[in-house]
PDB file of C-alpha atoms in Angstrom:
ATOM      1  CA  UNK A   1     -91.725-116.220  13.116  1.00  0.00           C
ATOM      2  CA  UNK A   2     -95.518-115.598  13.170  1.00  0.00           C
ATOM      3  CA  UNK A   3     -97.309-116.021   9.783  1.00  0.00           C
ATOM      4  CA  UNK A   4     -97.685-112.529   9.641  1.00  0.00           C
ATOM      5  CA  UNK A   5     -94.164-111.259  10.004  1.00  0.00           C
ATOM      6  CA  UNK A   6     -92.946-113.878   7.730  1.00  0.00           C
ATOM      7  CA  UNK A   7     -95.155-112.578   5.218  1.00  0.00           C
ATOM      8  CA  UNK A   8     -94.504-108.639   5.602  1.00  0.00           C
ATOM      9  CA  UNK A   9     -90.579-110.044   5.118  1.00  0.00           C
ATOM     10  CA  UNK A  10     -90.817-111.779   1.925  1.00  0.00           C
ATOM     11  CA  UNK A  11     -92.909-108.663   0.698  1.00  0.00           C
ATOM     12  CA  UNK A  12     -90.079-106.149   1.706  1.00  0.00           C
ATOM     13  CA  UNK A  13     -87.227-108.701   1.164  1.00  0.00           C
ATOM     14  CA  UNK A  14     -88.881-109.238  -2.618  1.00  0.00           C
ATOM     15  CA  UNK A  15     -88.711-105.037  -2.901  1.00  0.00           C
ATOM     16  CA  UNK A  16     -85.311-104.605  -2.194  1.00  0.00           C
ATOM     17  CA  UNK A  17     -83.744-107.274  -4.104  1.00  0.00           C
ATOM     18  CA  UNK A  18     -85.562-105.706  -6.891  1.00  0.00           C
ATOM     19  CA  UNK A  19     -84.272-102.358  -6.443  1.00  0.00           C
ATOM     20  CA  UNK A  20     -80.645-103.617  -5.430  1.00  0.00           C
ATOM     21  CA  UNK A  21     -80.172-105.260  -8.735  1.00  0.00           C
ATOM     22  CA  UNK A  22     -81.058-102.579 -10.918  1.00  0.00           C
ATOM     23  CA  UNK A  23     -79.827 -99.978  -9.327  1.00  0.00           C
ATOM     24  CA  UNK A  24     -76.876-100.680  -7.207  1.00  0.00           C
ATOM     25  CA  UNK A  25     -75.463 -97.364  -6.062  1.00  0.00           C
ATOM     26  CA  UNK A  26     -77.464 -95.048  -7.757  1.00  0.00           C
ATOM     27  CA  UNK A  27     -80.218 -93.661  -4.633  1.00  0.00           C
ATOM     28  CA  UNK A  28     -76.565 -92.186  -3.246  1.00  0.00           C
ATOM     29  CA  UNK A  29     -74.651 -91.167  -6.255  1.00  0.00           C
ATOM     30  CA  UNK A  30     -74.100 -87.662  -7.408  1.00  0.00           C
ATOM     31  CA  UNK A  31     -76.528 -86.103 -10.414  1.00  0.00           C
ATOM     32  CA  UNK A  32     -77.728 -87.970 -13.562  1.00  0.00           C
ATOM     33  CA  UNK A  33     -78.810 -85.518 -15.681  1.00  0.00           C
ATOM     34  CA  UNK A  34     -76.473 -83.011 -17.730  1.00  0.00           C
ATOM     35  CA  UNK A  35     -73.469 -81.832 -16.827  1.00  0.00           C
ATOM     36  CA  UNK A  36     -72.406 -78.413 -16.807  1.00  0.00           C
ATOM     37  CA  UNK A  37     -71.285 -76.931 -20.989  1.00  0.00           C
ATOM     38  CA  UNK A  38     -67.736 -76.826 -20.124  1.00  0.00           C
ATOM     39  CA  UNK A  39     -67.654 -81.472 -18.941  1.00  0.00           C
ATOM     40  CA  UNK A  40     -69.999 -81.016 -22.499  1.00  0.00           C
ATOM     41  CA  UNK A  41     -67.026 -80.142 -24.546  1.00  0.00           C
ATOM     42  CA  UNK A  42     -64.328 -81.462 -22.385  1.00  0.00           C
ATOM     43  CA  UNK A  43     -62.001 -83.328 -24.523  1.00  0.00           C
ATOM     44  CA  UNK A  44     -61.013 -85.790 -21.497  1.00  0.00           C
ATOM     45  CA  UNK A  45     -64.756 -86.830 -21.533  1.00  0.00           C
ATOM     46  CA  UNK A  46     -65.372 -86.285 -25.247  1.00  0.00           C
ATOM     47  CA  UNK A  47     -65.124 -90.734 -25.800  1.00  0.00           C
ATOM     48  CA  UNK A  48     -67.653 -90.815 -22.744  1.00  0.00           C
ATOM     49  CA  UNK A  49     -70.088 -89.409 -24.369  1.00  0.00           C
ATOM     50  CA  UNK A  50     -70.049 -91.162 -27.241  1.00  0.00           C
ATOM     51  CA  UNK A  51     -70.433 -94.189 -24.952  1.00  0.00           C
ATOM     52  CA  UNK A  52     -73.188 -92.549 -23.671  1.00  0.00           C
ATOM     53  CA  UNK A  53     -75.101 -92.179 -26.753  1.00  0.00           C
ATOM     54  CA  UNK A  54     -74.136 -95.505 -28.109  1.00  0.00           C
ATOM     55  CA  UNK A  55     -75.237 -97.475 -25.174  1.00  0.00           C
ATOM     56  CA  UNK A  56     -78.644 -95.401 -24.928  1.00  0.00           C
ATOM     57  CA  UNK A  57     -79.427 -96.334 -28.983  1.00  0.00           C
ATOM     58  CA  UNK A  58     -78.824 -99.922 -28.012  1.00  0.00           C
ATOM     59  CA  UNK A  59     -82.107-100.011 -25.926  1.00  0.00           C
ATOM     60  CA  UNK A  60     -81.194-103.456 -24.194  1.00  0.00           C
ATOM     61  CA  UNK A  61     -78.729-105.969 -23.336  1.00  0.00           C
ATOM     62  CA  UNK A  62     -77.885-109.417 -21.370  1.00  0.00           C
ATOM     63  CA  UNK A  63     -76.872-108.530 -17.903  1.00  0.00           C
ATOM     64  CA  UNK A  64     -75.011-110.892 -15.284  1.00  0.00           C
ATOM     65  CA  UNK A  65     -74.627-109.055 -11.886  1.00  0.00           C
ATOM     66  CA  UNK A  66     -73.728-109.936  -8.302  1.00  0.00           C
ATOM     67  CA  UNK A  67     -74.392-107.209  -5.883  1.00  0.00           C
ATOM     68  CA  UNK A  68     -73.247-107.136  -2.186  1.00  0.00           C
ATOM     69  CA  UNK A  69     -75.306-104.906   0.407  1.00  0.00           C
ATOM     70  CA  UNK A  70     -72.952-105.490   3.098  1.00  0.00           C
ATOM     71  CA  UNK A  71     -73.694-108.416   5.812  1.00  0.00           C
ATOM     72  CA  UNK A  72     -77.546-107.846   4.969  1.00  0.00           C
ATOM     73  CA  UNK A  73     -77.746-109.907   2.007  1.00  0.00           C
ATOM     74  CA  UNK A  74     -76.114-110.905  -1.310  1.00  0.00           C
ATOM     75  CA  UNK A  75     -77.340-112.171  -4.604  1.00  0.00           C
ATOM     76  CA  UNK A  76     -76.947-112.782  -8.212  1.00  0.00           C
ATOM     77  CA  UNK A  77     -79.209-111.902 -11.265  1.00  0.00           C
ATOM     78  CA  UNK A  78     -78.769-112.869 -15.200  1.00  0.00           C
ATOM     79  CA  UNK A  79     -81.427-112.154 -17.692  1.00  0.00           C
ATOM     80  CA  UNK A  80     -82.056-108.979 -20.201  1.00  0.00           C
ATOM     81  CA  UNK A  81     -83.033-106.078 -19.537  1.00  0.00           C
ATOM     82  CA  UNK A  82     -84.447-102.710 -22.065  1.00  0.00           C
ATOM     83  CA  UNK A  83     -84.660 -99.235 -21.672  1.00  0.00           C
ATOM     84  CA  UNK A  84     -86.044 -97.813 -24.777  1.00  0.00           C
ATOM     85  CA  UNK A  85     -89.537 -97.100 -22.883  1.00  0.00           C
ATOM     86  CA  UNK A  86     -88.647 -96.898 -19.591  1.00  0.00           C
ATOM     87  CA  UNK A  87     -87.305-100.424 -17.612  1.00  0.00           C
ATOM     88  CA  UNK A  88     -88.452-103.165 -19.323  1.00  0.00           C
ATOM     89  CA  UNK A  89     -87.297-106.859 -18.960  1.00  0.00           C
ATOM     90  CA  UNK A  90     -86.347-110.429 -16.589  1.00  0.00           C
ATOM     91  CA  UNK A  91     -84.120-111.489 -14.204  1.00  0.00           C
ATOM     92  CA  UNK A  92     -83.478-114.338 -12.268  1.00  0.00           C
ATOM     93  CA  UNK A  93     -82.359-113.447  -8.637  1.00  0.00           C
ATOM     94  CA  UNK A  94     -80.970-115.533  -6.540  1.00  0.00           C
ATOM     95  CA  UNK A  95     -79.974-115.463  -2.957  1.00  0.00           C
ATOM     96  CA  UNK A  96     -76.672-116.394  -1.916  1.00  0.00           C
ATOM     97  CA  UNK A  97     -75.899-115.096   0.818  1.00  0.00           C
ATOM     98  CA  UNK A  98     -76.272-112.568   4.264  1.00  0.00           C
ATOM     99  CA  UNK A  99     -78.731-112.677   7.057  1.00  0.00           C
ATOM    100  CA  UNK A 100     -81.487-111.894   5.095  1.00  0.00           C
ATOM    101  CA  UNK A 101     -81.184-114.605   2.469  1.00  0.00           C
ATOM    102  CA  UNK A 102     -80.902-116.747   5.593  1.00  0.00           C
ATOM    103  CA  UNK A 103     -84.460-115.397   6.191  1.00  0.00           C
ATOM    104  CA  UNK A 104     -85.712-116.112   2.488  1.00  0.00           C
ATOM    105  CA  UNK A 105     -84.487-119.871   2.954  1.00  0.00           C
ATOM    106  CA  UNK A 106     -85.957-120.428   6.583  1.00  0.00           C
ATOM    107  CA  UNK A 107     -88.905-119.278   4.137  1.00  0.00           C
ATOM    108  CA  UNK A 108     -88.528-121.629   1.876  1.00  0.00           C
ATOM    109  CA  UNK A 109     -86.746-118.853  -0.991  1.00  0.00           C
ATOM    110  CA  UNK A 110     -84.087-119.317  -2.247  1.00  0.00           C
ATOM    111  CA  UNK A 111     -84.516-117.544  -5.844  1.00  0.00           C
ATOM    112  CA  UNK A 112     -87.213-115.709  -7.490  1.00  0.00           C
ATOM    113  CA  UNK A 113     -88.025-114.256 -11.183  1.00  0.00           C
ATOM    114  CA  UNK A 114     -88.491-110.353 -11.300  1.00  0.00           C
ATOM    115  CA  UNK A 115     -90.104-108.759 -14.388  1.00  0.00           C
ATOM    116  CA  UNK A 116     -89.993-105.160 -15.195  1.00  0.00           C
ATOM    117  CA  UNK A 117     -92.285-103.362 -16.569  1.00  0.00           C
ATOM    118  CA  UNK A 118     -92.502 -99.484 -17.002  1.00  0.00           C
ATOM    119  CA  UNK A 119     -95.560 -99.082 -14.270  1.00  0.00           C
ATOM    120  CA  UNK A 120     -94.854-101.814 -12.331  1.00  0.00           C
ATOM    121  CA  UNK A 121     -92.816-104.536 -10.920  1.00  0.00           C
ATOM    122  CA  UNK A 122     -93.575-108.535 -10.554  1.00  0.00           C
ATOM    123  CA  UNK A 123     -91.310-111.085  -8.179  1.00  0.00           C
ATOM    124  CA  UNK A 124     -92.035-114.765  -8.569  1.00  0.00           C
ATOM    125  CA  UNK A 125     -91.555-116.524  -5.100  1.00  0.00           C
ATOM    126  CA  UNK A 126     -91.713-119.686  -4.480  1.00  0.00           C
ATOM    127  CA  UNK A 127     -94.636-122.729  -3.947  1.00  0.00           C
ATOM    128  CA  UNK A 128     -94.202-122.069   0.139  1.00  0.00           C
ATOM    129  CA  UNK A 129     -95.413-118.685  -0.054  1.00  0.00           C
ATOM    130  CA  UNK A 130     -98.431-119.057  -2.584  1.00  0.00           C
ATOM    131  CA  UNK A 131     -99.615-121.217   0.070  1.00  0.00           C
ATOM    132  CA  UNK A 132     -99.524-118.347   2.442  1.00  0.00           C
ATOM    133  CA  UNK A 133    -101.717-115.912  -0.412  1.00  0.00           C
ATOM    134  CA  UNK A 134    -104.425-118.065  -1.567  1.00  0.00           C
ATOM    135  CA  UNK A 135    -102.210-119.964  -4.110  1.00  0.00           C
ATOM    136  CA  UNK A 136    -100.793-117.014  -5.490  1.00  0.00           C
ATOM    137  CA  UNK A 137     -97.208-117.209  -6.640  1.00  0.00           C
ATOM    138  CA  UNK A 138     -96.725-113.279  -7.765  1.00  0.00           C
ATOM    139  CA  UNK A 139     -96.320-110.189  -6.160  1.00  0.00           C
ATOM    140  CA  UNK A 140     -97.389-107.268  -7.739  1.00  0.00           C
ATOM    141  CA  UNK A 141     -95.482-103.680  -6.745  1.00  0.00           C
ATOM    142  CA  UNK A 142     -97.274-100.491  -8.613  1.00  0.00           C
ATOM    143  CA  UNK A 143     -94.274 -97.949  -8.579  1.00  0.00           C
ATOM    144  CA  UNK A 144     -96.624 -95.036  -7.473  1.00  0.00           C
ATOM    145  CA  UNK A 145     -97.918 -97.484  -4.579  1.00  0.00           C
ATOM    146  CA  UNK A 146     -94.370 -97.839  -3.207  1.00  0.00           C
ATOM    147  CA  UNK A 147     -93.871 -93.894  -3.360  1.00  0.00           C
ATOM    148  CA  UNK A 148     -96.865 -93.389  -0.974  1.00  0.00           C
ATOM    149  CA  UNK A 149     -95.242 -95.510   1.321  1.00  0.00           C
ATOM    150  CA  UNK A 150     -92.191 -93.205   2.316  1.00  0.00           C
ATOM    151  CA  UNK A 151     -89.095 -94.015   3.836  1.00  0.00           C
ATOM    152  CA  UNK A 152     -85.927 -95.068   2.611  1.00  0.00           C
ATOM    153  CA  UNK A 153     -87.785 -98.131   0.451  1.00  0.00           C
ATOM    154  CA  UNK A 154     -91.066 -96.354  -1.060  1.00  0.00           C
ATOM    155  CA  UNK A 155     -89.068 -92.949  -1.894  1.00  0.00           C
ATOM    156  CA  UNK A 156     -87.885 -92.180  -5.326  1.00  0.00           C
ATOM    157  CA  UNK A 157     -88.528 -95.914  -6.331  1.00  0.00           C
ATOM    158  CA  UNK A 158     -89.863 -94.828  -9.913  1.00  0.00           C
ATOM    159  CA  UNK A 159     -86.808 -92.467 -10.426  1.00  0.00           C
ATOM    160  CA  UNK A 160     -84.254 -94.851  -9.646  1.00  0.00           C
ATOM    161  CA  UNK A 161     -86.118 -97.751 -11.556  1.00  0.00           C
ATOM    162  CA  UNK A 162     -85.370 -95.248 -14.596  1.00  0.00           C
ATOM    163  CA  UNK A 163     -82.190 -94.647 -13.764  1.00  0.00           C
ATOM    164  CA  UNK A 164     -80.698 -97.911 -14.078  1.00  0.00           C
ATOM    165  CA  UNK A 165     -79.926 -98.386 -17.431  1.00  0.00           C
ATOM    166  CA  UNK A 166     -75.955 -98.690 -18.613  1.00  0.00           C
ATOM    167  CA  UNK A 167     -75.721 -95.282 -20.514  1.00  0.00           C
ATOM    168  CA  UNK A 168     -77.196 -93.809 -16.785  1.00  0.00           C
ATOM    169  CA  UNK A 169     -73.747 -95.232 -15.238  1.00  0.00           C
ATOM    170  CA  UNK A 170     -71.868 -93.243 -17.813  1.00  0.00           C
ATOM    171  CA  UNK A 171     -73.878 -89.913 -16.788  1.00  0.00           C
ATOM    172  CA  UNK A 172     -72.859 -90.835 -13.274  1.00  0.00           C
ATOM    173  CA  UNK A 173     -69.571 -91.039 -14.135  1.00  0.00           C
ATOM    174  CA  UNK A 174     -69.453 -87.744 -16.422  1.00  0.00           C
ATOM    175  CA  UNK A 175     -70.585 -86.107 -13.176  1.00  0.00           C
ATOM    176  CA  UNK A 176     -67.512 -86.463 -11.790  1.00  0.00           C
ATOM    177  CA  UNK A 177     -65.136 -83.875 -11.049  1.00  0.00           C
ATOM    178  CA  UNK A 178     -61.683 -86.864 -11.109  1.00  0.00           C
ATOM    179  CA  UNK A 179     -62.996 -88.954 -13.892  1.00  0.00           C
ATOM    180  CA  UNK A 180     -60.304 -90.529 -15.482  1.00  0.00           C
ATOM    181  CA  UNK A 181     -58.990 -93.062 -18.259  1.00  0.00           C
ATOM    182  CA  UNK A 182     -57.091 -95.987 -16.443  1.00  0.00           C
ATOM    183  CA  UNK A 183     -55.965 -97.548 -19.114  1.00  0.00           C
ATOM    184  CA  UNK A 184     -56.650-100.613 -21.851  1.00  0.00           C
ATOM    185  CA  UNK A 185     -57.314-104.185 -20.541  1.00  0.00           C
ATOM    186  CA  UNK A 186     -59.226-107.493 -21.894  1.00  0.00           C
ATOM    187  CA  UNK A 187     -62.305-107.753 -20.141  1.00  0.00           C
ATOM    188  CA  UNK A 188     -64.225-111.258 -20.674  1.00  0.00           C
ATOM    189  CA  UNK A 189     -61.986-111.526 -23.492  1.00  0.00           C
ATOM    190  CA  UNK A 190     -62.560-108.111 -25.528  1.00  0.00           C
ATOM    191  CA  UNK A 191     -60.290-105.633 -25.280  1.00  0.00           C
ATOM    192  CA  UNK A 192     -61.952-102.670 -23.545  1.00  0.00           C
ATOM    193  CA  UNK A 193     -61.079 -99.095 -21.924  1.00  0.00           C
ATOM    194  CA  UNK A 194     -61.500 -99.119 -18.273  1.00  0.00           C
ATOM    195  CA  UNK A 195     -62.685 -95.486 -16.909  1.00  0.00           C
ATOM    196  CA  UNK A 196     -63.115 -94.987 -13.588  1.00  0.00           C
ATOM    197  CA  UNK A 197     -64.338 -91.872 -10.977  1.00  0.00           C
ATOM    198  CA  UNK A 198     -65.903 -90.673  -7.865  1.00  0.00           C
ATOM    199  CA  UNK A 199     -69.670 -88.696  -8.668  1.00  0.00           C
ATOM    200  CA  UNK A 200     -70.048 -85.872  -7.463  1.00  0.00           C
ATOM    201  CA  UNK A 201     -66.602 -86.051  -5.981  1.00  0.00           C
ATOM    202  CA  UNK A 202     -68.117 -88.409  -2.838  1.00  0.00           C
ATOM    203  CA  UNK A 203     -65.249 -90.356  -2.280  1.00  0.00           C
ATOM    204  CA  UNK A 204     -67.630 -92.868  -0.469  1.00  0.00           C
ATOM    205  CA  UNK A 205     -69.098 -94.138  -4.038  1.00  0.00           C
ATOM    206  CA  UNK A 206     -67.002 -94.745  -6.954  1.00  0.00           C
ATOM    207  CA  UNK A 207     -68.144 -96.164 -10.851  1.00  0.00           C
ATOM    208  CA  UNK A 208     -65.638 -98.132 -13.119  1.00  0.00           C
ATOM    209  CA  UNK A 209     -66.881 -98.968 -16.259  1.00  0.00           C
ATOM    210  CA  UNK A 210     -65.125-101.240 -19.276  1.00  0.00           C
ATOM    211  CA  UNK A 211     -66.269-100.304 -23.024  1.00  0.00           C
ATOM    212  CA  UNK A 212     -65.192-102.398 -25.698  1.00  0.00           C
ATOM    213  CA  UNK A 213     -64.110-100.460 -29.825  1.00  0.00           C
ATOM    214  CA  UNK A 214     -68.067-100.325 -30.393  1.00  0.00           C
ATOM    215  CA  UNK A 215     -68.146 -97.694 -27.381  1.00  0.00           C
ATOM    216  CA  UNK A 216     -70.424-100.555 -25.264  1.00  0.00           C
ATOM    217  CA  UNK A 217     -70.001-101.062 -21.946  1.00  0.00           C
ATOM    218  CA  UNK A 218     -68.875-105.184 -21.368  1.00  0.00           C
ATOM    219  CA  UNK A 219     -68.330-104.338 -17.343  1.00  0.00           C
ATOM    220  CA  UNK A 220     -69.489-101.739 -14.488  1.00  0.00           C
ATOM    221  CA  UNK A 221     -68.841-101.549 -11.314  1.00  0.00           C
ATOM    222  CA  UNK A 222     -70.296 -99.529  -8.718  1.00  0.00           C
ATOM    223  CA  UNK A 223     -69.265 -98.933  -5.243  1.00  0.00           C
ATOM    224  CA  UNK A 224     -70.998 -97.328  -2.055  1.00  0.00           C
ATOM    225  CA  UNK A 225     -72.758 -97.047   1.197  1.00  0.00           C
ATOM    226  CA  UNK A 226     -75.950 -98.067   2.390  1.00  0.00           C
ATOM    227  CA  UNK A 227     -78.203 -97.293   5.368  1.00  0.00           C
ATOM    228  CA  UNK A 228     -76.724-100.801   6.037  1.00  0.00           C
ATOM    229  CA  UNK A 229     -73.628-100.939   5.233  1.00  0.00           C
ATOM    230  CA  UNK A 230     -71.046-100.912   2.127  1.00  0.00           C
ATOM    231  CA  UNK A 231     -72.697-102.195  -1.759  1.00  0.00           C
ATOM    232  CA  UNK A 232     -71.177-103.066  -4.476  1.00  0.00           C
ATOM    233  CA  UNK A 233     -72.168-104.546  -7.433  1.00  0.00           C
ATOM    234  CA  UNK A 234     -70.326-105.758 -10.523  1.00  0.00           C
ATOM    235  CA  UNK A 235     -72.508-106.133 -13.899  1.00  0.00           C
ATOM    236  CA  UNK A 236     -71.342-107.643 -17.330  1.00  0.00           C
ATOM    237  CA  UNK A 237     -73.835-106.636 -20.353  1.00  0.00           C
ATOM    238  CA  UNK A 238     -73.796-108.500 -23.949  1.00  0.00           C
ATOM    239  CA  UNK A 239     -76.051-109.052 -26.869  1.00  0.00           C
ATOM    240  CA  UNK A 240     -76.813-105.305 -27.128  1.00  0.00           C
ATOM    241  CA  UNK A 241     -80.374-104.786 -29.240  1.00  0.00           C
ATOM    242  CA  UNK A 242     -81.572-108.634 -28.015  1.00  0.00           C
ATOM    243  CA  UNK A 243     -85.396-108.486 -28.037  1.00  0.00           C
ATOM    244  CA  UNK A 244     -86.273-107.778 -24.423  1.00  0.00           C
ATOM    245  CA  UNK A 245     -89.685-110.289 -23.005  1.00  0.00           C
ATOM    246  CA  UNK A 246     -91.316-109.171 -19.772  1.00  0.00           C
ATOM    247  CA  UNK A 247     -95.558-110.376 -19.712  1.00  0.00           C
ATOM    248  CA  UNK A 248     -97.394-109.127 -16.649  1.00  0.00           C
ATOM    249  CA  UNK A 249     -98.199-112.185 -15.195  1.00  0.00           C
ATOM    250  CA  UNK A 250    -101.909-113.701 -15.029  1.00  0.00           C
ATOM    251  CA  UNK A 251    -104.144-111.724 -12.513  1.00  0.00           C
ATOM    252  CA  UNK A 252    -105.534-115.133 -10.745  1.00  0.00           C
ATOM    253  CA  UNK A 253    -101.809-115.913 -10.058  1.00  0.00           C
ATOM    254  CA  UNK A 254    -100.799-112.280  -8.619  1.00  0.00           C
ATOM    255  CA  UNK A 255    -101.236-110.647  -5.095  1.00  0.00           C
ATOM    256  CA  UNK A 256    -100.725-106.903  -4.708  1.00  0.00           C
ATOM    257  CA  UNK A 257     -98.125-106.102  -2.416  1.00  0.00           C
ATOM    258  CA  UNK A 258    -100.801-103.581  -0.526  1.00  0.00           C
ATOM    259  CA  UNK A 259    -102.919-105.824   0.139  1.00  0.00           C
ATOM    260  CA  UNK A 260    -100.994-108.651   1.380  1.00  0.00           C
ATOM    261  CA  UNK A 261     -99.391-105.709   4.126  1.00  0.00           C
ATOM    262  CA  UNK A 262    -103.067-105.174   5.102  1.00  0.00           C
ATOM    263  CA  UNK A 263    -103.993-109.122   5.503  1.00  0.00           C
ATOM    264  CA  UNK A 264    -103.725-110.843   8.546  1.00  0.00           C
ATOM    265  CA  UNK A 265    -100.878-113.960   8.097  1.00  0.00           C
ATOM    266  CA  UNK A 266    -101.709-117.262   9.198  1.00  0.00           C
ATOM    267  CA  UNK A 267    -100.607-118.189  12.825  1.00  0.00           C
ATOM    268  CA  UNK A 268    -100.254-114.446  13.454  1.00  0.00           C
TER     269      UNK A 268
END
């Protein structure tokens, strides 16, 4: 792999990990927004909504999360992330599996640190590739940027970086025409509700989500295809209202993602 190419994949191998841990099956889903007035008073949804609301006061929470985009790559994340001003927070992402985190380790990647901020989005890689950029150990992905590049990766990246909170995977599941109440079962060892339904009655992509007696999600699991094949990803979320940390890294130590696409790699 030329120096080149092995750059342009750690830039777009950096991107999607980003988006596939905060938004898992969202970009295919049915709507997020309200649902019609007659879901609204809906007594079968009635306790959803109160999750809803509860989850969206909390503004943050610890999240653990493995998500699966079929043989293309795996990986975990655990940090904390807040959505009181748009997507805030860190997480650790690691690969662990798939042909693409076969890539990342021929690379010399194995794991990265992603911070979110509300304009923008920072990955961390590793000493192997700051030798590549000057030193620089940061890539730095401007949300409008990624729009103007089109295709499946650049379009609606803001929108779906906003729609990644918890209280968005209750909308999700509000939107759907068979949403249902499974039944009670302990969950991580809290006794929760598990709900569970198909948005926008696409049987390809299904949400289950577990809320514990303080209407807070403890598990969600989403469930559908990709331009590469099946995704799934399972998330647990604690320590609602924990104070949320994500610093733009320092400018000496960050490359814009732009600009290392334009740059010539070494041995290219």
């Amino acid at each position: 792999m030329t120096g080149t190419t092995a750059l342009r994949t750690v830039v777009s191998i950096a991107v999607t990990a980003a988006l596939a841990c905060v938004t898992a099956c969202t970009s295919s889903g049915g709507p997020t927004g309200s649902t019609d007035s007659a879901r609204a008073t809906d007594p079968s949804t009635r306790s959803l909504r109160s999750v809803e609301r509860a989850v969206g006061r909390a503004g943050s929470a610890r999240v653990e999360s493995t998500t699966v985009m079929g043989r293309e790559l795996s990986l975990d994340a655990v940090g904390a992330l807040g959505w009181r001003d748009g997507l805030t927070g860190t997480l650790t992402i690691t690969y662990t599996g798939g042909t693409t985190a076969e890539t990342m380790r021929r690379l010399g990647t194995t794991a990265m640190e992603a911070r979110y901020l509300p304009d923008a989005y920072y990955a961390r890689m590793g000493d192997e590739f700051a030798v590549r950029v000057g030193g620089r150990h940061w890539i730095k992905y401007v949300y409008a940027d990624l729009e103007d590049l089109g295709g499946a990766t650049g379009a609606g990246f803001a929108d779906r970086m906003r729609d990644t909170t918890p209280h968005q995977a209750v909308k999700r599941l509000l939107a759907s025409d068979d949403v249902r109440k499974v039944g009670e079962e302990t969950t991580r060892g809290r006794r929760t509700t598990h709900w569970t339904g198909t948005p926008g009655g696409a049987t390809a992509q299904t949400v289950d989500i577990w809320v514990d007696d303080r209407d807070l999600l403890v598990k969600k699991v989403e469930r559908g295809r990709t331009e590469t094949g099946e995704l799934t990803q399972t998330a647990y979320y604690s320590d609602y209202g924990v104070a949320v940390l994500a610093e733009r890294p320092p400018a000496a130590d960050t490359a814009d993602f732009k600009e290392l696409l334009k740059a010539p790699g070494e041995g290219s």
